[in-house]
Short mmCIF file of C-alpha atoms (C1' of nucleotides) in Angstrom, two decimals:
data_model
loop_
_atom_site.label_atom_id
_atom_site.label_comp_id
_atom_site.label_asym_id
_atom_site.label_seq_id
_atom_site.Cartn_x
_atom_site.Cartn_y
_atom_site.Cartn_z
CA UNK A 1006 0.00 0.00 0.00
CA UNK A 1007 1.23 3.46 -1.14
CA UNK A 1008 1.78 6.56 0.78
CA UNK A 1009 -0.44 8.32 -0.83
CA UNK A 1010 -2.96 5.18 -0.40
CA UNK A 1011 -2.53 5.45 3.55
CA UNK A 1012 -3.11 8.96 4.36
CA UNK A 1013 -6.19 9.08 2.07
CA UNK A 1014 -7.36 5.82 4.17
CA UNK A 1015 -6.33 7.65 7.34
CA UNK A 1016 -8.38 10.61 6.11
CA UNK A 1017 -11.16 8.42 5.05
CA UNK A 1018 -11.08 6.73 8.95
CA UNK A 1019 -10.98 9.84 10.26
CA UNK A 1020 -13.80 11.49 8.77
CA UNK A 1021 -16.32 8.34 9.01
CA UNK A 1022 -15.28 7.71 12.69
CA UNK A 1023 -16.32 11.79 13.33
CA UNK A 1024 -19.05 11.62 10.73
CA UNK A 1025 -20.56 8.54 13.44
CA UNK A 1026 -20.29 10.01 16.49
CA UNK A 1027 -21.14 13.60 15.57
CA UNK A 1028 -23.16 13.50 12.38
CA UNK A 1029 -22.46 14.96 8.97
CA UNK A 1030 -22.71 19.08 9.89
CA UNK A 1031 -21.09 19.02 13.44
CA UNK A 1032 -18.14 17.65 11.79
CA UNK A 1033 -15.58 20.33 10.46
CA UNK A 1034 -12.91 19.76 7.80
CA UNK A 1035 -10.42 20.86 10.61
CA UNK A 1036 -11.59 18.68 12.72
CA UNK A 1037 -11.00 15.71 10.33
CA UNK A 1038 -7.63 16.91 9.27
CA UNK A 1039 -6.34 16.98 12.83
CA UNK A 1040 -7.90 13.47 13.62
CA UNK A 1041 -6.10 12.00 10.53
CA UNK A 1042 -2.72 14.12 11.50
CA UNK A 1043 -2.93 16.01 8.55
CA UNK A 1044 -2.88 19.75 7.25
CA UNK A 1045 -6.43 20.87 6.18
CA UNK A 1046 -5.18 21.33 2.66
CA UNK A 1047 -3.99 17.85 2.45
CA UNK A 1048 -7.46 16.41 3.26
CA UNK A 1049 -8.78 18.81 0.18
CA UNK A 1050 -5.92 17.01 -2.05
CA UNK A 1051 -7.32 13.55 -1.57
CA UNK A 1052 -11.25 14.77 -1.16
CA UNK A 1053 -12.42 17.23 -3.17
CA UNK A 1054 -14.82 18.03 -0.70
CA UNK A 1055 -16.67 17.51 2.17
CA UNK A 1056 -19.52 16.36 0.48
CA UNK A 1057 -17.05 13.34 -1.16
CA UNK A 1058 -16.29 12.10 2.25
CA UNK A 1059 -20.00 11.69 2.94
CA UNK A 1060 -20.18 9.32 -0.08
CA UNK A 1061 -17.66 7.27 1.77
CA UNK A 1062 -20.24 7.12 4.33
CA UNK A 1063 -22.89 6.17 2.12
CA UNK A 1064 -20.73 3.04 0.53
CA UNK A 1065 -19.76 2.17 4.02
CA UNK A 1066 -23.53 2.29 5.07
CA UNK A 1067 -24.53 0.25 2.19
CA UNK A 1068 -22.08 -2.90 2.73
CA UNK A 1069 -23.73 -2.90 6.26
CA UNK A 1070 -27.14 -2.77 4.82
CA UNK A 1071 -25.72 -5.66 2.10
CA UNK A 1072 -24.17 -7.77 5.13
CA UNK A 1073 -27.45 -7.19 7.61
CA UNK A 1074 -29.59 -8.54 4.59
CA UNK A 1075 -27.72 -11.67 3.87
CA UNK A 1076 -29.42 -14.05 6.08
CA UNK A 1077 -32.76 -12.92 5.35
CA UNK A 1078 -31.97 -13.01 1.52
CA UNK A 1079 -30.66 -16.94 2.44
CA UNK A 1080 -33.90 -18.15 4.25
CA UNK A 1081 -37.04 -15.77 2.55
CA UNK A 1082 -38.39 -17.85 -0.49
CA UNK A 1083 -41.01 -15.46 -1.65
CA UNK A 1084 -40.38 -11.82 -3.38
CA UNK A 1085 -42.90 -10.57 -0.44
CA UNK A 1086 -40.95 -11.80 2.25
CA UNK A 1087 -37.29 -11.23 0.69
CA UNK A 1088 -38.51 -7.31 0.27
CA UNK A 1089 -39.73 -7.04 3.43
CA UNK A 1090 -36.81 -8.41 4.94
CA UNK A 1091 -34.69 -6.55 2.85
CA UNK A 1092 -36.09 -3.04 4.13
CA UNK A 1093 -36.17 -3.66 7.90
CA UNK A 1094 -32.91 -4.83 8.37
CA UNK A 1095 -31.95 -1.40 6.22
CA UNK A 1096 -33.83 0.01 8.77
CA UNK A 1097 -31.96 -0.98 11.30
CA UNK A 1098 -28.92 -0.18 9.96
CA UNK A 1099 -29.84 2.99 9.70
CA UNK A 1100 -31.42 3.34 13.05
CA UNK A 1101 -27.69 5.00 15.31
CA UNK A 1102 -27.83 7.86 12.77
CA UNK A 1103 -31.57 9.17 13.00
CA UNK A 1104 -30.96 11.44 15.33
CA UNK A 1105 -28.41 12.94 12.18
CA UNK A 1106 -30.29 11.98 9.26
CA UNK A 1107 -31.93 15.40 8.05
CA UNK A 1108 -28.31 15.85 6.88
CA UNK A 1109 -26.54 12.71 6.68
CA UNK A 1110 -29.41 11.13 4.10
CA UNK A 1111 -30.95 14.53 2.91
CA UNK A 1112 -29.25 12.96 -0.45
CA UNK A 1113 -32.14 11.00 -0.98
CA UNK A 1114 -33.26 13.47 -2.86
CA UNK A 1115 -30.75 16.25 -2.93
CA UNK A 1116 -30.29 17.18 -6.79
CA UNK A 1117 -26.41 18.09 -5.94
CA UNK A 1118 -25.81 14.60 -4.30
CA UNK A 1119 -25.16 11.44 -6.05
CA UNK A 1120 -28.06 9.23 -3.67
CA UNK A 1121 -30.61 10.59 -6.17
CA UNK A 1122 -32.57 8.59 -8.32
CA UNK A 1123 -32.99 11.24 -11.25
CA UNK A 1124 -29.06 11.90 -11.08
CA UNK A 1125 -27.00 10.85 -14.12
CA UNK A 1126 -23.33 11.08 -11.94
CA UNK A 1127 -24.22 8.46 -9.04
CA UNK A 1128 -24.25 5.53 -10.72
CA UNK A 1129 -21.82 3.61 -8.86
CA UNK A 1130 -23.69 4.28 -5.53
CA UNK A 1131 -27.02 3.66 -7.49
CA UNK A 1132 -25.97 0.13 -8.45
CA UNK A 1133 -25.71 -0.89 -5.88
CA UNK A 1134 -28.51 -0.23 -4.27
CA UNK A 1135 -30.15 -2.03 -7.37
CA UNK A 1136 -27.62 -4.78 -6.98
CA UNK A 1137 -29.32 -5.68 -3.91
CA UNK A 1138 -32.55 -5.56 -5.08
CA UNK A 1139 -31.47 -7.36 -7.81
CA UNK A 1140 -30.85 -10.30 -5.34
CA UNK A 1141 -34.87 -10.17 -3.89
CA UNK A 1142 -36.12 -10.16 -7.10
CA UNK A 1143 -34.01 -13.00 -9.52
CA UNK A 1144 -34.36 -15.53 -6.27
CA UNK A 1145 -37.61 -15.77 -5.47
CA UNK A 1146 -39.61 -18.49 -5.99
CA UNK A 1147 -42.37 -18.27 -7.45
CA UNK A 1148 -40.66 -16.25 -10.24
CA UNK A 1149 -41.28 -12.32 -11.15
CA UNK A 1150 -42.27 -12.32 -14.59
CA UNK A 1151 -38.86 -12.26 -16.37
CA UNK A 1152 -39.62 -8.52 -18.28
CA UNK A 1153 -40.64 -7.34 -14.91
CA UNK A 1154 -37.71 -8.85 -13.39
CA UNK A 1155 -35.56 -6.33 -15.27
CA UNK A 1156 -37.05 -3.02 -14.93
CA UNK A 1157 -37.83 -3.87 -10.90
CA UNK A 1158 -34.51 -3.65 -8.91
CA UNK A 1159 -34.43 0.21 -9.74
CA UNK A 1160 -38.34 0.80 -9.48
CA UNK A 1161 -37.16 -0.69 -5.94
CA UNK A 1162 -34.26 1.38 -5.29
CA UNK A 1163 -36.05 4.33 -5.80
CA UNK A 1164 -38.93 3.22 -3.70
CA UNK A 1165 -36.61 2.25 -0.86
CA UNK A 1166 -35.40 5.78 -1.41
CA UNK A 1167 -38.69 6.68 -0.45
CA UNK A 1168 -38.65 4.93 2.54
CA UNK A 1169 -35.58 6.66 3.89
CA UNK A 1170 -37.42 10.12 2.92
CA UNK A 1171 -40.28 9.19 4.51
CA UNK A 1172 -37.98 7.31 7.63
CA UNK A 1173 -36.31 11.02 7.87
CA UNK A 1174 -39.49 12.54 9.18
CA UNK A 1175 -40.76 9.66 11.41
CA UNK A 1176 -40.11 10.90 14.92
CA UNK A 1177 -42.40 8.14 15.86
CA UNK A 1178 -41.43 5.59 18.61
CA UNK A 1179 -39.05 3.09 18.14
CA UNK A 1180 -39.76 4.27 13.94
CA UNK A 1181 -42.63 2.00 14.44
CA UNK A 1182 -44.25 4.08 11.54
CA UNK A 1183 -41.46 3.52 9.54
CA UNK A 1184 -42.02 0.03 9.89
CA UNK A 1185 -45.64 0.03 9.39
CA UNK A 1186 -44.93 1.65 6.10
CA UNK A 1187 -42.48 -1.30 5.18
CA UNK A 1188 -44.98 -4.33 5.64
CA UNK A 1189 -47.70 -2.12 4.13
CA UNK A 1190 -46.57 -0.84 1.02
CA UNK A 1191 -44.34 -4.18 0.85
CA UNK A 1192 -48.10 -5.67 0.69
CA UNK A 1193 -49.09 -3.92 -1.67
CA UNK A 1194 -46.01 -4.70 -3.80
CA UNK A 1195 -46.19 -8.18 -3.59
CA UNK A 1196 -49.33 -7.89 -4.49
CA UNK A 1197 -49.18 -6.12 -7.41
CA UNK A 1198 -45.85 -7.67 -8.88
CA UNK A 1199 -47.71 -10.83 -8.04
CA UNK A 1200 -50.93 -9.85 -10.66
CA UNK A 1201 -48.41 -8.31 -13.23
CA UNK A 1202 -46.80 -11.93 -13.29
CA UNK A 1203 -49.74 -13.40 -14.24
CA UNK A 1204 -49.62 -14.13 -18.17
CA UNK A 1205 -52.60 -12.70 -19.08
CA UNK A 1206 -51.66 -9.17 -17.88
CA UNK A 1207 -48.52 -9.31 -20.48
CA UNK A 1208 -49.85 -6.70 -22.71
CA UNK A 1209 -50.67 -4.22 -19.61
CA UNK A 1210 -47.13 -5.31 -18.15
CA UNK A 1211 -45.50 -4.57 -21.43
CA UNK A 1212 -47.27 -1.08 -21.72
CA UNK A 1213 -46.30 0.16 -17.94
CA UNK A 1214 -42.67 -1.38 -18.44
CA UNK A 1215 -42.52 0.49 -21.85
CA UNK A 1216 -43.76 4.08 -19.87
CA UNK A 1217 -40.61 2.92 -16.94
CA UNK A 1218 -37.94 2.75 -19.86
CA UNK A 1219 -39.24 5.66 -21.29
CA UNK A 1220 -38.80 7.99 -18.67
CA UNK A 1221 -35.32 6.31 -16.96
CA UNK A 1222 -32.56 8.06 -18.03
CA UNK A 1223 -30.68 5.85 -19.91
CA UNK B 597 -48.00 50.15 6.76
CA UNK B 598 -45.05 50.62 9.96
CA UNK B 599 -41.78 51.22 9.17
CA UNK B 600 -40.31 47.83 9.94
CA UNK B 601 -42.73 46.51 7.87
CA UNK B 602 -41.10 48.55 5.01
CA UNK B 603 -37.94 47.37 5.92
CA UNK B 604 -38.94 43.76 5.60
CA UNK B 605 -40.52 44.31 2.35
CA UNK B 606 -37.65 46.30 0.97
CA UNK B 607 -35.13 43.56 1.97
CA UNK B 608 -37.29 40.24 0.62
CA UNK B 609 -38.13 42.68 -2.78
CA UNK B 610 -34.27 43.08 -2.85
CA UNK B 611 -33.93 39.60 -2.63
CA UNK B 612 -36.81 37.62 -4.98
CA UNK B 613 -35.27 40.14 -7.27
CA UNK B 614 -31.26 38.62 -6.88
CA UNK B 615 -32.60 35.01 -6.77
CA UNK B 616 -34.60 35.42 -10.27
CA UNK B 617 -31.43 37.11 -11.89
CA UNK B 618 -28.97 35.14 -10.00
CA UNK B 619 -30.10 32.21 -8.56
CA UNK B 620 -30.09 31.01 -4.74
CA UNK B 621 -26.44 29.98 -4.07
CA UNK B 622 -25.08 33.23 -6.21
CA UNK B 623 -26.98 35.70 -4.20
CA UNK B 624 -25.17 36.61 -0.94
CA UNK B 625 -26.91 37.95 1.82
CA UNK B 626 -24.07 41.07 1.73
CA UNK B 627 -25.68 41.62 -2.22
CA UNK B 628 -29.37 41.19 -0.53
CA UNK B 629 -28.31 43.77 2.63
CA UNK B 630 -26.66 46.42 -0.01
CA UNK B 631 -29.19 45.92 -2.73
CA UNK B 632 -31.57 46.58 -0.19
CA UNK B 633 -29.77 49.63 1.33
CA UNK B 634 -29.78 48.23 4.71
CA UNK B 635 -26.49 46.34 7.04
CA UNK B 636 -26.43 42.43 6.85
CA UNK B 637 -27.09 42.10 10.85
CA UNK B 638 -30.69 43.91 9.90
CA UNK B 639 -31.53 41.77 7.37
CA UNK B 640 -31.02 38.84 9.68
CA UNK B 641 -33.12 41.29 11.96
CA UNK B 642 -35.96 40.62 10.07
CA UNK B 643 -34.66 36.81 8.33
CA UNK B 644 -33.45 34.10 10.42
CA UNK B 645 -31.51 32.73 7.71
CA UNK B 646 -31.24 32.65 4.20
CA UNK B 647 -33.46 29.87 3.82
CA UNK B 648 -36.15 32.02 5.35
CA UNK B 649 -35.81 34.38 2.54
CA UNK B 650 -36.10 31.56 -0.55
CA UNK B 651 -39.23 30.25 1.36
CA UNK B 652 -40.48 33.64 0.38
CA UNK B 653 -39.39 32.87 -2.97
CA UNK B 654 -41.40 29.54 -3.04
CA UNK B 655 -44.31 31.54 -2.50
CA UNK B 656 -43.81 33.90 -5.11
CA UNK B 657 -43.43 31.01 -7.70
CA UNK B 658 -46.96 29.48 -6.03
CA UNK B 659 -48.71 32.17 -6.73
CA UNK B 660 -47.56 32.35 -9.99
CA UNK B 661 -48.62 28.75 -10.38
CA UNK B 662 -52.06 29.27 -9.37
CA UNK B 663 -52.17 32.46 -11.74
CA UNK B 664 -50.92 30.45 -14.72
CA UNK B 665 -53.24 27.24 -13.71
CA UNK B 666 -56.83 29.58 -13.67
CA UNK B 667 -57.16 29.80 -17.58
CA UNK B 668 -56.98 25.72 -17.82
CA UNK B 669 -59.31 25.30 -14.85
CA UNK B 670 -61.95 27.15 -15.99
CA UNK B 671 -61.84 25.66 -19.02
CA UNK B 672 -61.04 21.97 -18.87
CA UNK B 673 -63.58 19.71 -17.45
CA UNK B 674 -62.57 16.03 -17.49
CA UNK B 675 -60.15 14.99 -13.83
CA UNK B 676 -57.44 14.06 -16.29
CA UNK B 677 -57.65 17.31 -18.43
CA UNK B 678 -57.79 19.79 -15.30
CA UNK B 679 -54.75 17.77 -13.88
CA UNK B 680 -52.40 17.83 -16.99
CA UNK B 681 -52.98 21.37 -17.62
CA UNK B 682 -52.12 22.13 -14.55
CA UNK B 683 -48.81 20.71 -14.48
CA UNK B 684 -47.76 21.62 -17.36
CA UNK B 685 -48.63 25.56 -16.39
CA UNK B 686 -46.60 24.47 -13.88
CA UNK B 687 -43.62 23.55 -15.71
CA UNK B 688 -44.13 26.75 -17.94
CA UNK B 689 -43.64 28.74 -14.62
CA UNK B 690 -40.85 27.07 -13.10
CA UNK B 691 -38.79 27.11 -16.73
CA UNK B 692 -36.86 30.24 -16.16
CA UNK B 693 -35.13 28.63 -12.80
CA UNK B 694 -34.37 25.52 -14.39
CA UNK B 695 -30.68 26.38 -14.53
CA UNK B 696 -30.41 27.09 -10.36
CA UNK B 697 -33.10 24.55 -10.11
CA UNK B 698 -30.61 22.25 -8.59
CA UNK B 699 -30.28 24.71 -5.59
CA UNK B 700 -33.76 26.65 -5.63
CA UNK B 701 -35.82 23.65 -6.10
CA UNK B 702 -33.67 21.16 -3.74
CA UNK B 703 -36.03 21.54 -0.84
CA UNK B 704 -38.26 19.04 -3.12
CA UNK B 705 -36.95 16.77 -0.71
CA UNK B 706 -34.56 17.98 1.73
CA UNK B 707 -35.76 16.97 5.04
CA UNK B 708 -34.76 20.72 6.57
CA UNK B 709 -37.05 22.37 3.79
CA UNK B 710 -40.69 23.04 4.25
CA UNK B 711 -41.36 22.36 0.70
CA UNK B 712 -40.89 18.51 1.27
CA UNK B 713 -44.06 16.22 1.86
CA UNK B 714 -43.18 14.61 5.20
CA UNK B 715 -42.13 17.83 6.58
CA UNK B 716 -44.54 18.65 9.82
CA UNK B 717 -43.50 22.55 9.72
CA UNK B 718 -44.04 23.80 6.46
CA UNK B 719 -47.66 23.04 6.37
CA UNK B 720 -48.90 26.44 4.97
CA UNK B 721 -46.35 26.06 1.82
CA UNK B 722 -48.13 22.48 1.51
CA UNK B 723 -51.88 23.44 2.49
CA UNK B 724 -51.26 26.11 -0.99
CA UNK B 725 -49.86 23.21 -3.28
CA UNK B 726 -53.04 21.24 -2.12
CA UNK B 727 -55.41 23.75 -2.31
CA UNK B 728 -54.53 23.99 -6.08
CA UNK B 729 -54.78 20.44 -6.88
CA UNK B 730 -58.28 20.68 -4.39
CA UNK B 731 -59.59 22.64 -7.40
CA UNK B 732 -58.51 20.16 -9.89
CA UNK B 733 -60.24 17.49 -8.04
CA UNK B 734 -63.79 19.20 -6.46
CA UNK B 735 -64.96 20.68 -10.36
CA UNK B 736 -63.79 17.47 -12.20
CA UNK B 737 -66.70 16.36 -14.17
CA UNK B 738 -67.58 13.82 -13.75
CA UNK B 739 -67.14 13.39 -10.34
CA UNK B 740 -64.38 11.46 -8.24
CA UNK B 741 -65.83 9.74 -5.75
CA UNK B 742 -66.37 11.72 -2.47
CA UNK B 743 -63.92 9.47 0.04
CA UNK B 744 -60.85 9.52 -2.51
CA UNK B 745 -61.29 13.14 -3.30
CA UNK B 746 -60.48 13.88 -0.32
CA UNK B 747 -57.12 12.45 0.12
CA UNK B 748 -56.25 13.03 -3.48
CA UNK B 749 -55.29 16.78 -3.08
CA UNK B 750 -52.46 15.30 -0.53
CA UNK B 751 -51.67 12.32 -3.09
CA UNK B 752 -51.02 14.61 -6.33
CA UNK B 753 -49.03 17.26 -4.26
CA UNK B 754 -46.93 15.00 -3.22
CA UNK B 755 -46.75 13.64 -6.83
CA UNK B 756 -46.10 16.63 -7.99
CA UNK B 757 -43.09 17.11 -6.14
CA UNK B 758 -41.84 14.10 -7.57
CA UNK B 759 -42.19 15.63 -10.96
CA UNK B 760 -40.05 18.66 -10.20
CA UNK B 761 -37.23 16.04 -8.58
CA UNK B 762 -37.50 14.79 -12.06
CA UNK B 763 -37.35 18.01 -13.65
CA UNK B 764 -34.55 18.75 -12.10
CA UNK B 765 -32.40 16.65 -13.42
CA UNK B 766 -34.20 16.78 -17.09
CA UNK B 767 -31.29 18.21 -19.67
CA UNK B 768 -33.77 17.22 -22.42
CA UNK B 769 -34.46 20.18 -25.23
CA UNK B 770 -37.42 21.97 -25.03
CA UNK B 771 -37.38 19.66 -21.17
CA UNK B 772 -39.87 17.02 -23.28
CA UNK B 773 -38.64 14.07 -21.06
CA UNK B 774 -40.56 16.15 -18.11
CA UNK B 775 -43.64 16.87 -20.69
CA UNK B 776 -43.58 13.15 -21.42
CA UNK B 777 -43.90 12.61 -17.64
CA UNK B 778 -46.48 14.73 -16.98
CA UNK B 779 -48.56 13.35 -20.28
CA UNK B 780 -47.87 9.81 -19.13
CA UNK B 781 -48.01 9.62 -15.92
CA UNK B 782 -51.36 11.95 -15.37
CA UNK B 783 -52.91 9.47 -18.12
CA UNK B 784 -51.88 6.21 -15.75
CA UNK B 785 -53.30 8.30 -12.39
CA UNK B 786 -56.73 9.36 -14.50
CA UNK B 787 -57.29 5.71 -15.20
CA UNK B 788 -56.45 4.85 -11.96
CA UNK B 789 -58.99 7.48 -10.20
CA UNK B 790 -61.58 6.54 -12.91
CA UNK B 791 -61.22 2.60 -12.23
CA UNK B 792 -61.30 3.39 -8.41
CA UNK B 793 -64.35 5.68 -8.60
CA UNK B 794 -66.24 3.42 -9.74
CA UNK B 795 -69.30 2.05 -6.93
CA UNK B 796 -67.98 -1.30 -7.01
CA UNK B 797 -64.35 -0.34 -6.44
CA UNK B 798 -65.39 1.07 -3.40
CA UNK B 799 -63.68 -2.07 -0.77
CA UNK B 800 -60.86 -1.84 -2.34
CA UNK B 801 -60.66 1.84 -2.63
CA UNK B 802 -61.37 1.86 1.25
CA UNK B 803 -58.96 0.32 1.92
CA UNK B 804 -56.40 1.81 -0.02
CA UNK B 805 -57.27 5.05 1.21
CA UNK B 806 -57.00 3.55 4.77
CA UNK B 807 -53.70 3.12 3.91
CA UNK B 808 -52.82 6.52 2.95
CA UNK B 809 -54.36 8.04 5.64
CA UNK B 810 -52.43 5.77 8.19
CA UNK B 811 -49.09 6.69 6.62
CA UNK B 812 -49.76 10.37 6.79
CA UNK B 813 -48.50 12.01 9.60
CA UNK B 814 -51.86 14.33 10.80
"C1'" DA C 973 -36.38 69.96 27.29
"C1'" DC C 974 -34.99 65.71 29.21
"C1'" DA C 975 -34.65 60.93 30.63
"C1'" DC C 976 -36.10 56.45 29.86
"C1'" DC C 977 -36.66 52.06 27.40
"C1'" DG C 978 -37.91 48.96 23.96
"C1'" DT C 979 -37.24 48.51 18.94
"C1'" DT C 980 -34.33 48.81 15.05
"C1'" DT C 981 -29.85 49.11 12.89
"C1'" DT C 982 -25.02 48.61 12.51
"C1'" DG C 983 -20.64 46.37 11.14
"C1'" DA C 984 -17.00 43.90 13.12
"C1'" DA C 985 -16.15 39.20 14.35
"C1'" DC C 986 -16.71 34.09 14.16
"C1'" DA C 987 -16.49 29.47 12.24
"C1'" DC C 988 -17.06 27.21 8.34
"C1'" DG C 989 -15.83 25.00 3.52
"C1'" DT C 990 -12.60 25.77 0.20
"C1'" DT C 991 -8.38 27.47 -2.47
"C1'" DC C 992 -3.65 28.28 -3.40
"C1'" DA C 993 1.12 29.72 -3.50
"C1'" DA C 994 4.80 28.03 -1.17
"C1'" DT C 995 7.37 24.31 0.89
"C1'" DT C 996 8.85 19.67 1.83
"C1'" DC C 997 9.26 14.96 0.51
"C1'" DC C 998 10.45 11.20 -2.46
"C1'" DT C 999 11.86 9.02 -6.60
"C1'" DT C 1000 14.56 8.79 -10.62
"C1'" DC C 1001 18.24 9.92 -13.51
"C1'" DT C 1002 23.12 11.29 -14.17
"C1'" DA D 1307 26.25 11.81 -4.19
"C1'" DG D 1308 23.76 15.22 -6.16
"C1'" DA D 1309 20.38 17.42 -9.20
"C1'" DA D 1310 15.80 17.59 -11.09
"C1'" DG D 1311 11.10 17.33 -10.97
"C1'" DG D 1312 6.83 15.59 -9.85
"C1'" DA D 1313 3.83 14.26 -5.78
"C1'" DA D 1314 2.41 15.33 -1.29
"C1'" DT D 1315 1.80 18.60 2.37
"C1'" DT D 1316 1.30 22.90 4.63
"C1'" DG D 1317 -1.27 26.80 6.68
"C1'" DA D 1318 -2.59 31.35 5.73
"C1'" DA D 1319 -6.17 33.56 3.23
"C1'" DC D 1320 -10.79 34.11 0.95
"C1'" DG D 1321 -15.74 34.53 0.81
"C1'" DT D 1322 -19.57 32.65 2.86
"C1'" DG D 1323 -23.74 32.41 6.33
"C1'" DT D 1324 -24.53 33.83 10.79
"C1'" DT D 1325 -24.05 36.13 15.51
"C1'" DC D 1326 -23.60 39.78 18.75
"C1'" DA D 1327 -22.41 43.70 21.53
"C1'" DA D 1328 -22.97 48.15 20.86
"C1'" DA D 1329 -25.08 52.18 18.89
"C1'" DA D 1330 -28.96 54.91 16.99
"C1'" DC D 1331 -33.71 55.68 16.79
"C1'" DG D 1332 -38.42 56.78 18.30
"C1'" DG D 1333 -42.00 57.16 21.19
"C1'" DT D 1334 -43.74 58.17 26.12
"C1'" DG D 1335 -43.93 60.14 30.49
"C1'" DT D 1336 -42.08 63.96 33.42
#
DNA sequence: ACACCGTTTTGAACACGTTCAATTCCTTCT
DNA sequence: AGAAGGAATTGAACGTGTTCAAAACGGTGT
């Protein structure tokens, strides 16, 4: 490992390890720099901004989410229960940083951040979100319609980003409205990807899918 | 009218004035102060923060919505008619910020704006988005049924922010991606509400609306 | 006229994210 | 070993949003 390589990893360290215990805006660049040893400037060299270090946060955030879903994803057969699995153990990875979130996940939907699902530049961060939902969808038994199957991991994605908006706001106890709106709209999914599979509703299928590709950027 | 309600009228004229020719992140609240002939500590007097100010802003654009909106209402008659013409009034306002859109417009979403639809504080800013899409709803001929008119003014607001995230981030000439959208997607929702209005719907619809109202925070 | 007191106004000061010219470090070539 | 030159590092400086102690103003009672 370079030089170069270890003080932008001690940077990195430095800046998630703040980011955690003091959320996104309470953290200064200084603050960083002089918990990674390092000049202020230097930081800037490796990170062109603050904003770049919070995308650190984000991958770091989603491996946990990727890790916390793995069992569920090995023992949840149908799409229902994979999805619903899926979302409340992102919930819970999410849960220590609540009390930050307005500004740690106000990329949901922030046009400038790369967490956005209209945003052409956060791709990487975008697949894999889908990635995951990739993983509910191809493995469950009974199958998703196979056209479905395709368009669905990012119709997910942006759903789940949804569910963080909506998450945001919940000042409900223990997020239990949060969770409510998992297993409800999860329902109603299932329920619907369930009808779409059915043969007969090809045409309609092929007609919404059709509207979905239209409107996706690329 | 007192004199510090001058002053306060002087400084947000001074800046809805900047923000149109400049945009949000280019206007300084030293231009806003001078342009408005007064010290920055006065402005802040009057403004707890900048953000205060482009809330102000919002409202301007609102009203400019409704204005642009009246012509269509009065004359379209059919739910999915009133509800495309709308929007795209809507658009036709809105077009001149599209290049600071990514900054004036951001609060789509961002959990610390009032423009965002789980936000508990900004309720007025929502209660005027509503109200508009209220009108599209309570002179649609023919009817929507009583129970989902009522939550529908919440439902389309909330799509309607959607369609500015979209916007947004919509380099297309002319911005006919976003015109697709709005032609598109208002055709899929007037289905939808037609479908659900009908009598025998009216379990299902129940319980959808259940849903929605369960979800909603007040 | 004067003193009083709450409201309004000021501009210097603060902390922040960010930039940049200058310096130091390290590698490579002679 | 020494020179050269690019990569890494520094910290002061800039412009920003925001705060605050102090000053100016304006009305009211004496």
């Amino acid at each position: 490992m370079s030089k170069s390589e270890r003080t932008k990893q001690t940077i990195v360290a430095a800046a998630l390890e703040l980011f955690r215990e003091h959320g996104y805006e309470a953290t200064t660049m200084r603050m960083v720099a002089k918990h990674a040893g390092v000049s202020v400037g230097n930081a800037y060299y490796y990170f062109k901004s603050k904003d770049v270090l919070l995308q650190a946060f984000y991958r770091e955030v989603h491996d946990a989410e990727v890790a916390a879903a793995e069992p569920a994803l090995a023992s949840a057969h149908s799409f229902r229960e994979r999805l619903r699995a899926v979302l409340h153990s992102k919930l819970e990875v999410i849960e220590p940083y609540h009390r930050f979130s307005a500004l740690m996940f106000r990329s949901a939907a922030d046009p400038k951040s790369p967490l956005n699902p209209f945003h052409p530049d956060g791709r990487d961060v975008r697949r894999g979100g889908e990635a995951l939902f990739a993983r509910v969808v191809d493995e469950a038994r009974p199958r998703v319609a196979r056209d479905l199957a395709a368009e669905l991991p990012g119709l997910l994605w942006t759903y789940s980003m949804s569910l963080v908006l909506f998450w945001i706001h919940d000042d409900s106890p223990e997020r239990e409205r949060s969770r409510a709106f998992v297993d409800r709209t999860t329902d109603l999914i299932a329920t619907a990807v369930r009808v779409a599979s059915n043969p007969l509703m090809r045409p309609l299928r092929k007609k919404a899918l059709d509207l979905v590709r239209d409107l996706t950027p690329n």
